[in-house]
PDB file of C-alpha atoms and ligand atoms in Angstrom:
ATOM      1  CA  MET A 290      -5.663  32.580  -3.774  1.00 98.00           C
ATOM      2  CA  GLN A 291      -7.324  31.247  -0.656  1.00 98.00           C
ATOM      3  CA  LEU A 292      -7.961  27.523  -0.245  1.00 98.00           C
ATOM      4  CA  VAL A 293     -11.296  27.064   1.492  1.00 99.00           C
ATOM      5  CA  THR A 294     -12.743  23.759   2.651  1.00 98.00           C
ATOM      6  CA  SER A 295     -15.638  24.859   4.861  1.00 98.00           C
ATOM      7  CA  PRO A 296     -18.982  25.736   3.221  1.00 98.00           C
ATOM      8  CA  SER A 297     -19.851  28.222   5.963  1.00 98.00           C
ATOM      9  CA  LYS A 298     -16.511  30.008   5.548  1.00 98.00           C
ATOM     10  CA  LEU A 299     -17.055  30.221   1.796  1.00 99.00           C
ATOM     11  CA  GLN A 300     -20.519  31.663   2.364  1.00 98.00           C
ATOM     12  CA  LYS A 301     -19.230  34.229   4.852  1.00 98.00           C
ATOM     13  CA  ILE A 302     -16.518  35.486   2.493  1.00 98.00           C
ATOM     14  CA  CYS A 303     -18.860  35.678  -0.492  1.00 98.00           C
ATOM     15  CA  LEU A 304     -21.572  37.473   1.482  1.00 98.00           C
ATOM     16  CA  GLN A 305     -19.011  40.018   2.644  1.00 98.00           C
ATOM     17  CA  TRP A 306     -17.868  40.556  -0.946  1.00 98.00           C
ATOM     18  CA  ARG A 307     -21.462  41.107  -1.994  1.00 96.00           C
ATOM     19  CA  CYS A 308     -22.011  43.598   0.846  1.00 97.00           C
ATOM     20  CA  ASP A 309     -18.856  45.419  -0.252  1.00 98.00           C
ATOM     21  CA  GLY A 310     -20.295  45.740  -3.764  1.00 98.00           C
ATOM     22  CA  SER A 311     -18.028  43.179  -5.457  1.00 98.00           C
ATOM     23  CA  THR A 312     -19.446  40.780  -8.023  1.00 98.00           C
ATOM     24  CA  VAL A 313     -18.628  37.078  -7.864  1.00 98.00           C
ATOM     25  CA  GLY A 314     -18.011  34.716 -10.779  1.00 98.00           C
ATOM     26  CA  LEU A 315     -18.395  31.012 -10.008  1.00 99.00           C
ATOM     27  CA  VAL A 316     -16.889  28.052 -11.879  1.00 99.00           C
ATOM     28  CA  PRO A 317     -18.088  24.740 -10.397  1.00 99.00           C
ATOM     29  CA  THR A 318     -15.894  21.774 -11.370  1.00 98.00           C
ATOM     30  CA  MET A 319     -14.938  18.269 -10.362  1.00 98.00           C
ATOM     31  CA  GLY A 320     -11.262  19.005 -10.953  1.00 98.00           C
ATOM     32  CA  TYR A 321      -8.512  17.497 -13.126  1.00 98.00           C
ATOM     33  CA  PHE A 322      -8.445  20.711 -15.095  1.00 98.00           C
ATOM     34  CA  HIS A 323      -7.961  20.883 -18.848  1.00 98.00           C
ATOM     35  CA  GLU A 324      -8.316  23.696 -21.380  1.00 98.00           C
ATOM     36  CA  GLY A 325     -12.115  23.467 -21.125  1.00 98.00           C
ATOM     37  CA  HIS A 326     -12.024  24.331 -17.422  1.00 98.00           C
ATOM     38  CA  LYS A 327      -9.442  27.043 -18.035  1.00 98.00           C
ATOM     39  CA  ASN A 328     -11.739  28.624 -20.598  1.00 98.00           C
ATOM     40  CA  LEU A 329     -14.592  28.714 -18.041  1.00 98.00           C
ATOM     41  CA  MET A 330     -12.293  30.340 -15.490  1.00 99.00           C
ATOM     42  CA  ARG A 331     -11.136  32.959 -17.991  1.00 98.00           C
ATOM     43  CA  ILE A 332     -14.739  33.838 -18.845  1.00 98.00           C
ATOM     44  CA  ALA A 333     -15.705  34.223 -15.173  1.00 98.00           C
ATOM     45  CA  ARG A 334     -12.503  36.125 -14.382  1.00 98.00           C
ATOM     46  CA  GLU A 335     -13.279  38.673 -17.057  1.00 98.00           C
ATOM     47  CA  LYS A 336     -16.900  39.173 -16.001  1.00 98.00           C
ATOM     48  CA  ALA A 337     -16.686  39.460 -12.220  1.00 98.00           C
ATOM     49  CA  ASP A 338     -14.557  41.168  -9.566  1.00 98.00           C
ATOM     50  CA  LYS A 339     -13.968  37.910  -7.664  1.00 98.00           C
ATOM     51  CA  LEU A 340     -13.466  34.423  -9.054  1.00 99.00           C
ATOM     52  CA  VAL A 341     -14.508  31.363  -7.049  1.00 99.00           C
ATOM     53  CA  VAL A 342     -13.572  27.952  -8.462  1.00 99.00           C
ATOM     54  CA  THR A 343     -15.033  24.909  -6.751  1.00 99.00           C
ATOM     55  CA  LEU A 344     -13.527  21.441  -6.908  1.00 98.00           C
ATOM     56  CA  PHE A 345     -15.840  18.774  -5.582  1.00 98.00           C
ATOM     57  CA  VAL A 346     -16.380  15.277  -6.929  1.00 98.00           C
ATOM     58  CA  ASN A 347     -20.014  15.250  -5.970  1.00 98.00           C
ATOM     59  CA  PRO A 348     -20.991  11.739  -4.827  1.00 98.00           C
ATOM     60  CA  THR A 349     -24.723  12.196  -5.353  1.00 98.00           C
ATOM     61  CA  GLN A 350     -24.377  12.529  -9.116  1.00 98.00           C
ATOM     62  CA  PHE A 351     -22.656   9.135  -9.480  1.00 98.00           C
ATOM     63  CA  GLY A 352     -24.563   5.884  -9.808  1.00 97.00           C
ATOM     64  CA  GLU A 353     -23.595   2.762  -7.894  1.00 95.00           C
ATOM     65  CA  ASN A 354     -21.244   1.234 -10.447  1.00 91.00           C
ATOM     66  CA  GLU A 355     -19.822   4.465 -11.775  1.00 96.00           C
ATOM     67  CA  ASP A 356     -16.378   6.022 -11.465  1.00 96.00           C
ATOM     68  CA  LEU A 357     -16.740   8.040  -8.217  1.00 97.00           C
ATOM     69  CA  SER A 358     -13.796   6.310  -6.520  1.00 96.00           C
ATOM     70  CA  THR A 359     -11.532   6.401  -9.582  1.00 96.00           C
ATOM     71  CA  TYR A 360     -12.362   9.882 -10.882  1.00 97.00           C
ATOM     72  CA  PRO A 361      -9.019  11.420 -11.900  1.00 97.00           C
ATOM     73  CA  ALA A 362      -7.583  13.921  -9.430  1.00 98.00           C
ATOM     74  CA  ASP A 363      -4.616  16.294  -9.197  1.00 98.00           C
ATOM     75  CA  HIS A 364      -5.369  18.838  -6.500  1.00 98.00           C
ATOM     76  CA  GLU A 365      -1.916  20.406  -6.543  1.00 98.00           C
ATOM     77  CA  GLY A 366      -1.872  20.831 -10.298  1.00 98.00           C
ATOM     78  CA  ASP A 367      -5.434  22.170 -10.220  1.00 98.00           C
ATOM     79  CA  ALA A 368      -4.596  24.671  -7.476  1.00 98.00           C
ATOM     80  CA  GLN A 369      -1.680  25.965  -9.545  1.00 98.00           C
ATOM     81  CA  ILE A 370      -3.895  26.406 -12.604  1.00 98.00           C
ATOM     82  CA  ALA A 371      -6.653  28.160 -10.627  1.00 99.00           C
ATOM     83  CA  ARG A 372      -4.037  30.445  -9.040  1.00 98.00           C
ATOM     84  CA  ASP A 373      -2.464  31.250 -12.426  1.00 98.00           C
ATOM     85  CA  LEU A 374      -5.865  32.128 -13.836  1.00 98.00           C
ATOM     86  CA  GLY A 375      -6.559  34.577 -11.045  1.00 98.00           C
ATOM     87  CA  ALA A 376      -8.959  32.653  -8.807  1.00 99.00           C
ATOM     88  CA  ASP A 377      -9.557  34.352  -5.459  1.00 99.00           C
ATOM     89  CA  ILE A 378     -10.858  31.170  -3.855  1.00 99.00           C
ATOM     90  CA  LEU A 379     -10.463  27.486  -4.623  1.00 99.00           C
ATOM     91  CA  PHE A 380     -13.161  25.687  -2.658  1.00 99.00           C
ATOM     92  CA  ILE A 381     -12.423  21.997  -1.951  1.00 98.00           C
ATOM     93  CA  PRO A 382     -14.990  20.696   0.539  1.00 98.00           C
ATOM     94  CA  ASP A 383     -15.304  17.111   1.676  1.00 98.00           C
ATOM     95  CA  ALA A 384     -18.502  15.176   1.103  1.00 98.00           C
ATOM     96  CA  GLY A 385     -19.422  15.243   4.806  1.00 98.00           C
ATOM     97  CA  SER A 386     -19.456  19.030   4.913  1.00 98.00           C
ATOM     98  CA  MET A 387     -21.619  19.295   1.791  1.00 98.00           C
ATOM     99  CA  TYR A 388     -24.089  16.573   2.786  1.00 98.00           C
ATOM    100  CA  ALA A 389     -25.146  16.112   6.406  1.00 98.00           C
ATOM    101  CA  LYS A 390     -25.692  12.474   7.412  1.00 98.00           C
ATOM    102  CA  ASP A 391     -29.454  13.052   7.378  1.00 98.00           C
ATOM    103  CA  HIS A 392     -29.412  15.216   4.233  1.00 98.00           C
ATOM    104  CA  ALA A 393     -32.896  14.962   2.754  1.00 98.00           C
ATOM    105  CA  THR A 394     -33.414  17.860   0.354  1.00 98.00           C
ATOM    106  CA  TRP A 395     -33.127  17.467  -3.403  1.00 98.00           C
ATOM    107  CA  VAL A 396     -33.470  19.717  -6.400  1.00 98.00           C
ATOM    108  CA  ASP A 397     -34.826  18.007  -9.476  1.00 98.00           C
ATOM    109  CA  VAL A 398     -35.823  19.194 -12.946  1.00 98.00           C
ATOM    110  CA  PRO A 399     -37.549  16.054 -14.206  1.00 97.00           C
ATOM    111  CA  GLN A 400     -38.876  17.590 -17.411  1.00 97.00           C
ATOM    112  CA  LEU A 401     -35.337  18.082 -18.733  1.00 98.00           C
ATOM    113  CA  ALA A 402     -33.683  15.248 -16.820  1.00 97.00           C
ATOM    114  CA  LYS A 403     -35.598  12.375 -18.378  1.00 94.00           C
ATOM    115  CA  ASP A 404     -33.810  11.403 -21.616  1.00 97.00           C
ATOM    116  CA  LEU A 405     -30.286  11.522 -23.065  1.00 98.00           C
ATOM    117  CA  CYS A 406     -27.776  11.078 -20.192  1.00 98.00           C
ATOM    118  CA  ALA A 407     -30.600  10.394 -17.737  1.00 98.00           C
ATOM    119  CA  THR A 408     -31.512   7.152 -19.509  1.00 98.00           C
ATOM    120  CA  SER A 409     -28.301   5.427 -18.422  1.00 97.00           C
ATOM    121  CA  ARG A 410     -27.753   7.680 -15.358  1.00 98.00           C
ATOM    122  CA  PRO A 411     -31.245   8.070 -13.844  1.00 97.00           C
ATOM    123  CA  THR A 412     -30.207   9.856 -10.620  1.00 97.00           C
ATOM    124  CA  HIS A 413     -27.328  11.874 -12.100  1.00 98.00           C
ATOM    125  CA  PHE A 414     -29.086  15.177 -12.706  1.00 98.00           C
ATOM    126  CA  ARG A 415     -30.788  15.209  -9.336  1.00 98.00           C
ATOM    127  CA  GLY A 416     -27.301  15.114  -7.815  1.00 98.00           C
ATOM    128  CA  VAL A 417     -26.003  17.782 -10.197  1.00 98.00           C
ATOM    129  CA  SER A 418     -29.014  20.064  -9.652  1.00 99.00           C
ATOM    130  CA  THR A 419     -28.756  19.727  -5.892  1.00 99.00           C
ATOM    131  CA  VAL A 420     -25.038  20.408  -5.628  1.00 99.00           C
ATOM    132  CA  VAL A 421     -25.147  23.287  -8.100  1.00 99.00           C
ATOM    133  CA  THR A 422     -28.006  24.872  -6.143  1.00 99.00           C
ATOM    134  CA  LYS A 423     -25.972  24.520  -2.946  1.00 98.00           C
ATOM    135  CA  LEU A 424     -22.922  26.123  -4.600  1.00 99.00           C
ATOM    136  CA  LEU A 425     -25.023  28.982  -5.980  1.00 98.00           C
ATOM    137  CA  ILE A 426     -26.553  29.626  -2.556  1.00 98.00           C
ATOM    138  CA  LEU A 427     -23.151  29.473  -0.863  1.00 98.00           C
ATOM    139  CA  THR A 428     -21.530  31.964  -3.231  1.00 98.00           C
ATOM    140  CA  LEU A 429     -24.467  34.061  -4.582  1.00 97.00           C
ATOM    141  CA  PRO A 430     -22.561  34.752  -7.791  1.00 98.00           C
ATOM    142  CA  GLU A 431     -23.495  37.329 -10.397  1.00 98.00           C
ATOM    143  CA  TYR A 432     -22.258  34.860 -13.022  1.00 98.00           C
ATOM    144  CA  ALA A 433     -21.726  31.106 -13.037  1.00 99.00           C
ATOM    145  CA  VAL A 434     -20.030  29.438 -15.998  1.00 99.00           C
ATOM    146  CA  PHE A 435     -20.603  25.848 -17.166  1.00 98.00           C
ATOM    147  CA  GLY A 436     -19.239  24.028 -20.195  1.00 98.00           C
ATOM    148  CA  GLU A 437     -21.393  23.447 -23.267  1.00 98.00           C
ATOM    149  CA  LYS A 438     -19.996  19.924 -23.566  1.00 98.00           C
ATOM    150  CA  ASP A 439     -22.590  18.919 -20.968  1.00 98.00           C
ATOM    151  CA  TRP A 440     -25.426  20.423 -23.003  1.00 98.00           C
ATOM    152  CA  GLN A 441     -28.218  18.745 -21.041  1.00 98.00           C
ATOM    153  CA  GLN A 442     -26.640  19.754 -17.717  1.00 98.00           C
ATOM    154  CA  LEU A 443     -26.414  23.379 -18.867  1.00 98.00           C
ATOM    155  CA  ALA A 444     -30.086  23.404 -19.956  1.00 98.00           C
ATOM    156  CA  ILE A 445     -31.129  21.941 -16.594  1.00 98.00           C
ATOM    157  CA  ILE A 446     -29.084  24.489 -14.638  1.00 98.00           C
ATOM    158  CA  ARG A 447     -30.510  27.385 -16.655  1.00 98.00           C
ATOM    159  CA  ARG A 448     -34.007  26.102 -15.940  1.00 98.00           C
ATOM    160  CA  LEU A 449     -33.519  25.594 -12.201  1.00 98.00           C
ATOM    161  CA  VAL A 450     -31.950  29.037 -11.808  1.00 98.00           C
ATOM    162  CA  ARG A 451     -34.900  30.614 -13.615  1.00 98.00           C
ATOM    163  CA  ASP A 452     -37.512  28.581 -11.756  1.00 98.00           C
ATOM    164  CA  LEU A 453     -36.011  29.188  -8.299  1.00 98.00           C
ATOM    165  CA  HIS A 454     -35.343  32.910  -8.962  1.00 98.00           C
ATOM    166  CA  LEU A 455     -31.679  32.502  -8.117  1.00 98.00           C
ATOM    167  CA  PRO A 456     -29.862  35.800  -8.700  1.00 97.00           C
ATOM    168  CA  THR A 457     -27.241  34.422 -11.097  1.00 98.00           C
ATOM    169  CA  ASN A 458     -26.604  34.718 -14.826  1.00 98.00           C
ATOM    170  CA  ILE A 459     -25.705  31.319 -16.240  1.00 98.00           C
ATOM    171  CA  ILE A 460     -23.113  31.445 -19.003  1.00 98.00           C
ATOM    172  CA  GLY A 461     -22.238  28.591 -21.334  1.00 98.00           C
ATOM    173  CA  GLY A 462     -18.542  28.203 -22.151  1.00 98.00           C
ATOM    174  CA  GLU A 463     -17.900  26.745 -25.601  1.00 98.00           C
ATOM    175  CA  LEU A 464     -16.900  23.123 -25.895  1.00 98.00           C
ATOM    176  CA  ILE A 465     -13.115  22.996 -26.210  1.00 98.00           C
ATOM    177  CA  ARG A 466     -11.627  20.254 -28.378  1.00 98.00           C
ATOM    178  CA  GLU A 467      -8.301  18.542 -28.798  1.00 98.00           C
ATOM    179  CA  LYS A 468      -6.578  19.412 -32.093  1.00 98.00           C
ATOM    180  CA  ASP A 469      -8.070  16.304 -33.716  1.00 97.00           C
ATOM    181  CA  GLY A 470     -11.632  17.193 -32.648  1.00 98.00           C
ATOM    182  CA  LEU A 471     -12.120  15.020 -29.549  1.00 98.00           C
ATOM    183  CA  ALA A 472     -14.122  16.946 -26.950  1.00 98.00           C
ATOM    184  CA  MET A 473     -11.902  17.679 -23.957  1.00 98.00           C
ATOM    185  CA  SER A 474     -12.951  15.809 -20.831  1.00 98.00           C
ATOM    186  CA  SER A 475     -11.264  14.763 -17.606  1.00 96.00           C
ATOM    187  CA  ARG A 476     -12.486  11.262 -18.459  1.00 96.00           C
ATOM    188  CA  ASN A 477     -10.323  11.154 -21.611  1.00 98.00           C
ATOM    189  CA  ALA A 478      -7.578  10.185 -19.137  1.00 97.00           C
ATOM    190  CA  TYR A 479      -9.171   6.711 -18.961  1.00 97.00           C
ATOM    191  CA  LEU A 480      -8.491   5.960 -22.641  1.00 98.00           C
ATOM    192  CA  THR A 481      -5.753   3.599 -23.791  1.00 98.00           C
ATOM    193  CA  PRO A 482      -3.767   4.802 -26.846  1.00 98.00           C
ATOM    194  CA  GLU A 483      -5.876   2.600 -29.119  1.00 98.00           C
ATOM    195  CA  GLU A 484      -9.136   3.858 -27.619  1.00 98.00           C
ATOM    196  CA  ARG A 485      -7.885   7.438 -27.814  1.00 98.00           C
ATOM    197  CA  ALA A 486      -7.096   6.991 -31.529  1.00 98.00           C
ATOM    198  CA  GLN A 487     -10.623   5.749 -32.189  1.00 98.00           C
ATOM    199  CA  ALA A 488     -12.351   8.251 -29.877  1.00 98.00           C
ATOM    200  CA  VAL A 489     -11.611  11.021 -32.373  1.00 98.00           C
ATOM    201  CA  HIS A 490     -14.262   9.408 -34.582  1.00 98.00           C
ATOM    202  CA  ILE A 491     -17.038  10.315 -32.170  1.00 98.00           C
ATOM    203  CA  ASN A 492     -16.768  13.840 -33.475  1.00 98.00           C
ATOM    204  CA  ALA A 493     -15.680  12.865 -36.985  1.00 98.00           C
ATOM    205  CA  GLY A 494     -18.900  10.833 -37.277  1.00 98.00           C
ATOM    206  CA  ILE A 495     -21.024  13.782 -36.181  1.00 98.00           C
ATOM    207  CA  ARG A 496     -19.240  15.985 -38.692  1.00 98.00           C
ATOM    208  CA  ALA A 497     -19.901  13.408 -41.438  1.00 98.00           C
ATOM    209  CA  GLY A 498     -23.596  13.864 -40.553  1.00 98.00           C
ATOM    210  CA  ALA A 499     -23.182  17.646 -40.531  1.00 98.00           C
ATOM    211  CA  ALA A 500     -21.683  17.528 -44.049  1.00 98.00           C
ATOM    212  CA  VAL A 501     -24.752  15.663 -45.342  1.00 98.00           C
ATOM    213  CA  PHE A 502     -26.980  18.172 -43.487  1.00 98.00           C
ATOM    214  CA  GLU A 503     -25.171  21.044 -45.239  1.00 98.00           C
ATOM    215  CA  GLN A 504     -26.002  19.361 -48.561  1.00 98.00           C
ATOM    216  CA  GLY A 505     -29.704  19.618 -47.689  1.00 98.00           C
ATOM    217  CA  GLU A 506     -30.590  16.437 -45.765  1.00 98.00           C
ATOM    218  CA  HIS A 507     -32.834  17.452 -42.852  1.00 98.00           C
ATOM    219  CA  ASP A 508     -34.329  14.074 -41.961  1.00 98.00           C
ATOM    220  CA  VAL A 509     -32.888  13.101 -38.601  1.00 98.00           C
ATOM    221  CA  GLU A 510     -33.087   9.310 -39.138  1.00 98.00           C
ATOM    222  CA  LYS A 511     -31.011   9.690 -42.307  1.00 98.00           C
ATOM    223  CA  LEU A 512     -28.477  11.883 -40.529  1.00 98.00           C
ATOM    224  CA  LYS A 513     -28.240   9.366 -37.694  1.00 99.00           C
ATOM    225  CA  ALA A 514     -27.630   6.593 -40.222  1.00 98.00           C
ATOM    226  CA  VAL A 515     -24.669   8.524 -41.676  1.00 98.00           C
ATOM    227  CA  ILE A 516     -23.176   9.060 -38.219  1.00 99.00           C
ATOM    228  CA  ARG A 517     -23.688   5.423 -37.172  1.00 99.00           C
ATOM    229  CA  ALA A 518     -22.156   4.160 -40.419  1.00 98.00           C
ATOM    230  CA  HIS A 519     -19.057   6.261 -39.708  1.00 98.00           C
ATOM    231  CA  TRP A 520     -18.858   4.952 -36.146  1.00 98.00           C
ATOM    232  CA  GLN A 521     -19.259   1.354 -37.303  1.00 98.00           C
ATOM    233  CA  ARG A 522     -16.364   1.748 -39.731  1.00 98.00           C
ATOM    234  CA  HIS A 523     -13.972   3.756 -37.555  1.00 98.00           C
ATOM    235  CA  LEU A 524     -15.001   3.261 -33.924  1.00 98.00           C
ATOM    236  CA  PRO A 525     -15.318  -0.496 -33.335  1.00 98.00           C
ATOM    237  CA  LEU A 526     -14.251  -0.076 -29.681  1.00 98.00           C
ATOM    238  CA  GLY A 527     -17.112   2.358 -29.094  1.00 98.00           C
ATOM    239  CA  LYS A 528     -20.617   1.511 -27.920  1.00 98.00           C
ATOM    240  CA  GLU A 529     -23.333   4.081 -28.481  1.00 98.00           C
ATOM    241  CA  ASP A 530     -25.192   5.147 -25.341  1.00 98.00           C
ATOM    242  CA  TYR A 531     -27.334   7.607 -27.282  1.00 98.00           C
ATOM    243  CA  LEU A 532     -27.380   9.621 -30.477  1.00 98.00           C
ATOM    244  CA  GLU A 533     -30.179  12.197 -30.519  1.00 98.00           C
ATOM    245  CA  PHE A 534     -31.187  15.381 -32.272  1.00 98.00           C
ATOM    246  CA  ILE A 535     -32.861  17.740 -29.831  1.00 98.00           C
ATOM    247  CA  ASP A 536     -34.256  21.224 -29.544  1.00 98.00           C
ATOM    248  CA  PRO A 537     -31.325  23.149 -27.989  1.00 97.00           C
ATOM    249  CA  ASP A 538     -33.454  24.704 -25.218  1.00 95.00           C
ATOM    250  CA  SER A 539     -36.335  22.328 -24.444  1.00 96.00           C
ATOM    251  CA  LEU A 540     -34.217  19.221 -25.220  1.00 98.00           C
ATOM    252  CA  GLU A 541     -37.286  17.707 -26.929  1.00 97.00           C
ATOM    253  CA  PRO A 542     -36.432  15.296 -29.753  1.00 98.00           C
ATOM    254  CA  VAL A 543     -36.437  16.665 -33.301  1.00 98.00           C
ATOM    255  CA  THR A 544     -37.342  14.435 -36.263  1.00 98.00           C
ATOM    256  CA  THR A 545     -36.902  16.913 -39.126  1.00 98.00           C
ATOM    257  CA  ILE A 546     -34.633  19.907 -38.792  1.00 98.00           C
ATOM    258  CA  THR A 547     -36.647  22.989 -39.716  1.00 97.00           C
ATOM    259  CA  ASP A 548     -34.746  25.538 -37.668  1.00 96.00           C
ATOM    260  CA  LYS A 549     -32.190  24.624 -34.996  1.00 97.00           C
ATOM    261  CA  ALA A 550     -31.264  21.238 -33.605  1.00 98.00           C
ATOM    262  CA  ARG A 551     -28.391  20.037 -31.476  1.00 98.00           C
ATOM    263  CA  CYS A 552     -26.947  16.622 -32.129  1.00 98.00           C
ATOM    264  CA  ALA A 553     -26.077  15.199 -28.685  1.00 98.00           C
ATOM    265  CA  VAL A 554     -24.222  11.939 -28.202  1.00 98.00           C
ATOM    266  CA  ALA A 555     -22.690   9.746 -25.527  1.00 98.00           C
ATOM    267  CA  VAL A 556     -20.429   6.867 -26.469  1.00 98.00           C
ATOM    268  CA  TYR A 557     -18.755   4.319 -24.210  1.00 98.00           C
ATOM    269  CA  VAL A 558     -15.108   3.827 -25.144  1.00 98.00           C
ATOM    270  CA  GLY A 559     -13.222   1.520 -22.786  1.00 97.00           C
ATOM    271  CA  LYS A 560     -13.750   2.788 -19.228  1.00 95.00           C
ATOM    272  CA  GLY A 561     -14.906   6.191 -20.441  1.00 95.00           C
ATOM    273  CA  ARG A 562     -18.337   7.425 -21.374  1.00 97.00           C
ATOM    274  CA  LEU A 563     -17.666  10.369 -23.634  1.00 98.00           C
ATOM    275  CA  LEU A 564     -20.034  13.190 -24.552  1.00 98.00           C
ATOM    276  CA  ASP A 565     -20.139  15.447 -27.555  1.00 98.00           C
ATOM    277  CA  ASN A 566     -22.641  17.746 -29.226  1.00 98.00           C
ATOM    278  CA  TRP A 567     -22.824  19.794 -32.385  1.00 98.00           C
ATOM    279  CA  PRO A 568     -25.103  22.489 -33.842  1.00 98.00           C
ATOM    280  CA  PHE A 569     -27.255  21.571 -36.837  1.00 98.00           C
ATOM    281  CA  TYR A 570     -28.608  25.068 -37.465  1.00 97.00           C
ATOM    282  CA  LEU A 571     -30.336  26.195 -40.662  1.00 95.00           C
TER     283      LEU A 571
HETATM  284  O1  LIG B 616     -19.841  19.420 -14.871  1.00 85.23           O
HETATM  285  C1  LIG B 616     -19.334  19.108 -13.772  1.00 85.23           C
HETATM  286  O2  LIG B 616     -18.123  19.071 -13.624  1.00 85.23           O
HETATM  287  C2  LIG B 616     -20.249  18.756 -12.613  1.00 85.23           C
HETATM  288  O3  LIG B 616     -21.396  18.098 -13.048  1.00 85.23           O
HETATM  289  C3  LIG B 616     -20.624  19.972 -11.755  1.00 85.23           C
HETATM  290  C4  LIG B 616     -21.417  21.006 -12.542  1.00 85.23           C
HETATM  291  C5  LIG B 616     -19.370  20.621 -11.200  1.00 85.23           C
HETATM  292  C6  LIG B 616     -21.497  19.534 -10.576  1.00 85.23           C
HETATM  293  O4  LIG B 616     -20.852  18.618  -9.766  1.00 85.23           O
END
C-alpha cells in the first residue's frame, strides 16, 4: 500500500490506472476506523481492481464549535487496517493541499441539505459535498462506497453525482452495529461508560417504534411518541436533535407510512452527537 499525501500525485496515479484499463474503488473516510469502515473497504475491494481509501478530517464540514480539533485519530492503526484490507493507496492530505488559501468554489445540494442534520449543522453538507466532489475528481472511481448510517449524506452524494454527471457508481454500505444495537461511529469514542450504556437505547427506542409499526400503526406522530417515551425512560442523558420519518430518496417528511419511510434520528449524548436510521417499509 502506498501512502499518498499530495492531491496531484493521487490524481496522476489514478489517471494512469484508468488509462491502463483498471477500475478504481474509492472509500472516503475521516479515519479512526471501525467495522463500518472495514465493511466499506471490503465492498470496494471486491468491486474494483484498485482500492483507494482517503483519510481526511475535512475542516469545511465542521461548524465553529464542533469537534474538528478533537476528532479521534489513529493514523498508524488506520494504515494497518487499510493495508490488511488490500488498499492500494491510503490518501492522507493536509488541509492546505485540499483547500488553497483563496479557495472559493463550493458544491451544494440545498434541496436535500435543508432539514435533519442541516438544521443544527447548516454548513455541514456544503463541506461534505465539496470535499467528496474533489475526491471523486481526483480519483475518477468506478465505484465509491459510503455508509448508510449517514443516510442524508448518502442521498446528497447520490444526487450530486447524478446532477454533475460524475462517472461513478455510488454504493451504500449497510449500517454496522455493535452487538447491543448501537450504530458504530468514530464518535462513540467520546462516550463515558454511563453514556455508552444509555446510548444503546437510541436504537432500542427506534425498534420499540418499529414493533408498534409492525402491529399496524402507520401514523408517524404516534410512532414518534412511542420512540420518545422509550428515550425518556431509558436515555435521560440523551437530548434529541431530531427524530423524523422521511422518504428514503427525496428525504421529504412522511406523516403516514403508506409505502416506505426511513426513521432518521440524531441524539446528543455527552460530547457525542449520534446518528441512527431504520427502515419502516410496508
Ligand atoms: O462520512 C464521512 O466520514 C465524511 O463526511 C466524508 C464522506 C468522508 C467526507 O468528509
